[in-house]
Amino acid sequence: LADREHFDILISDIAMPAMDGLQLIRDLRKKKGLEKIPAIALTGYASQNDADTAIA
């Protein structure tokens, strides 16, 4: 989808079945033109580690 469409922002759940949302953000930011796409990671988990990982 990212290869065919233009997006201004990425909003993703962290806990997804096939790939976690943080890995999705990392993978998309490796694509040309998406290196600096703003991203919001949502989660029902509330650990400090999850927050720290998302911010990094």
PDB file of C-alpha atoms in Angstrom:
ATOM      1  CA  LEU A   1       0.000   0.000   0.000  1.00  0.00           C
ATOM      2  CA  ALA A   2       2.805   2.429   0.866  1.00  0.00           C
ATOM      3  CA  ASP A   3       4.284   1.832  -2.589  1.00  0.00           C
ATOM      4  CA  ARG A   4       1.058   2.915  -4.345  1.00  0.00           C
ATOM      5  CA  GLU A   5      -0.411   5.656  -2.128  1.00  0.00           C
ATOM      6  CA  HIS A   6       0.804   8.873  -0.461  1.00  0.00           C
ATOM      7  CA  PHE A   7       0.358   9.264   3.283  1.00  0.00           C
ATOM      8  CA  ASP A   8       0.958  12.310   5.499  1.00  0.00           C
ATOM      9  CA  ILE A   9       1.010  10.413   8.805  1.00  0.00           C
ATOM     10  CA  LEU A  10       1.124   6.811  10.036  1.00  0.00           C
ATOM     11  CA  ILE A  11      -1.140   5.687  12.878  1.00  0.00           C
ATOM     12  CA  SER A  12      -0.641   2.111  14.035  1.00  0.00           C
ATOM     13  CA  ASP A  13      -1.488  -0.193  16.898  1.00  0.00           C
ATOM     14  CA  ILE A  14       1.619  -1.633  18.529  1.00  0.00           C
ATOM     15  CA  ALA A  15       0.153  -5.116  19.111  1.00  0.00           C
ATOM     16  CA  MET A  16      -0.761  -6.569  15.720  1.00  0.00           C
ATOM     17  CA  PRO A  17      -0.823 -10.274  14.818  1.00  0.00           C
ATOM     18  CA  ALA A  18       1.752 -10.472  12.009  1.00  0.00           C
ATOM     19  CA  MET A  19       4.125  -7.596  12.846  1.00  0.00           C
ATOM     20  CA  ASP A  20       4.202  -5.182  15.760  1.00  0.00           C
ATOM     21  CA  GLY A  21       3.440  -1.560  14.966  1.00  0.00           C
ATOM     22  CA  LEU A  22       6.904  -0.352  15.955  1.00  0.00           C
ATOM     23  CA  GLN A  23       8.484  -2.676  13.397  1.00  0.00           C
ATOM     24  CA  LEU A  24       5.994  -1.423  10.813  1.00  0.00           C
ATOM     25  CA  ILE A  25       7.105   2.163  11.496  1.00  0.00           C
ATOM     26  CA  ARG A  26      10.789   1.191  11.248  1.00  0.00           C
ATOM     27  CA  ASP A  27      10.219  -0.696   7.984  1.00  0.00           C
ATOM     28  CA  LEU A  28       8.205   2.094   6.366  1.00  0.00           C
ATOM     29  CA  ARG A  29      10.779   4.710   7.348  1.00  0.00           C
ATOM     30  CA  LYS A  30      13.388   2.750   5.360  1.00  0.00           C
ATOM     31  CA  LYS A  31      11.436   3.473   2.153  1.00  0.00           C
ATOM     32  CA  LYS A  32      12.403   6.418  -0.030  1.00  0.00           C
ATOM     33  CA  GLY A  33      10.171   9.383   0.723  1.00  0.00           C
ATOM     34  CA  LEU A  34       8.936   7.988   4.048  1.00  0.00           C
ATOM     35  CA  GLU A  35      12.102   8.493   6.091  1.00  0.00           C
ATOM     36  CA  LYS A  36      10.561  11.301   8.144  1.00  0.00           C
ATOM     37  CA  ILE A  37       6.866  10.372   8.100  1.00  0.00           C
ATOM     38  CA  PRO A  38       5.257  11.335  11.427  1.00  0.00           C
ATOM     39  CA  ALA A  39       3.972   8.290  13.288  1.00  0.00           C
ATOM     40  CA  ILE A  40       1.613   7.686  16.181  1.00  0.00           C
ATOM     41  CA  ALA A  41       1.821   4.308  17.928  1.00  0.00           C
ATOM     42  CA  LEU A  42      -1.268   3.318  19.928  1.00  0.00           C
ATOM     43  CA  THR A  43      -1.461   0.563  22.477  1.00  0.00           C
ATOM     44  CA  GLY A  44      -3.595  -0.840  25.240  1.00  0.00           C
ATOM     45  CA  TYR A  45      -0.393  -1.738  27.049  1.00  0.00           C
ATOM     46  CA  ALA A  46       0.749   0.820  29.559  1.00  0.00           C
ATOM     47  CA  SER A  47       4.301  -0.149  30.451  1.00  0.00           C
ATOM     48  CA  GLN A  48       7.053   2.452  30.569  1.00  0.00           C
ATOM     49  CA  ASN A  49       9.182   0.170  28.384  1.00  0.00           C
ATOM     50  CA  ASP A  50       6.558   0.279  25.606  1.00  0.00           C
ATOM     51  CA  ALA A  51       6.499   4.082  25.772  1.00  0.00           C
ATOM     52  CA  ASP A  52      10.306   4.331  25.766  1.00  0.00           C
ATOM     53  CA  THR A  53      10.573   1.967  22.787  1.00  0.00           C
ATOM     54  CA  ALA A  54       7.966   3.909  20.808  1.00  0.00           C
ATOM     55  CA  ILE A  55       9.723   7.230  21.397  1.00  0.00           C
ATOM     56  CA  ALA A  56      13.172   5.918  20.421  1.00  0.00           C
TER      57      ALA A  56
END
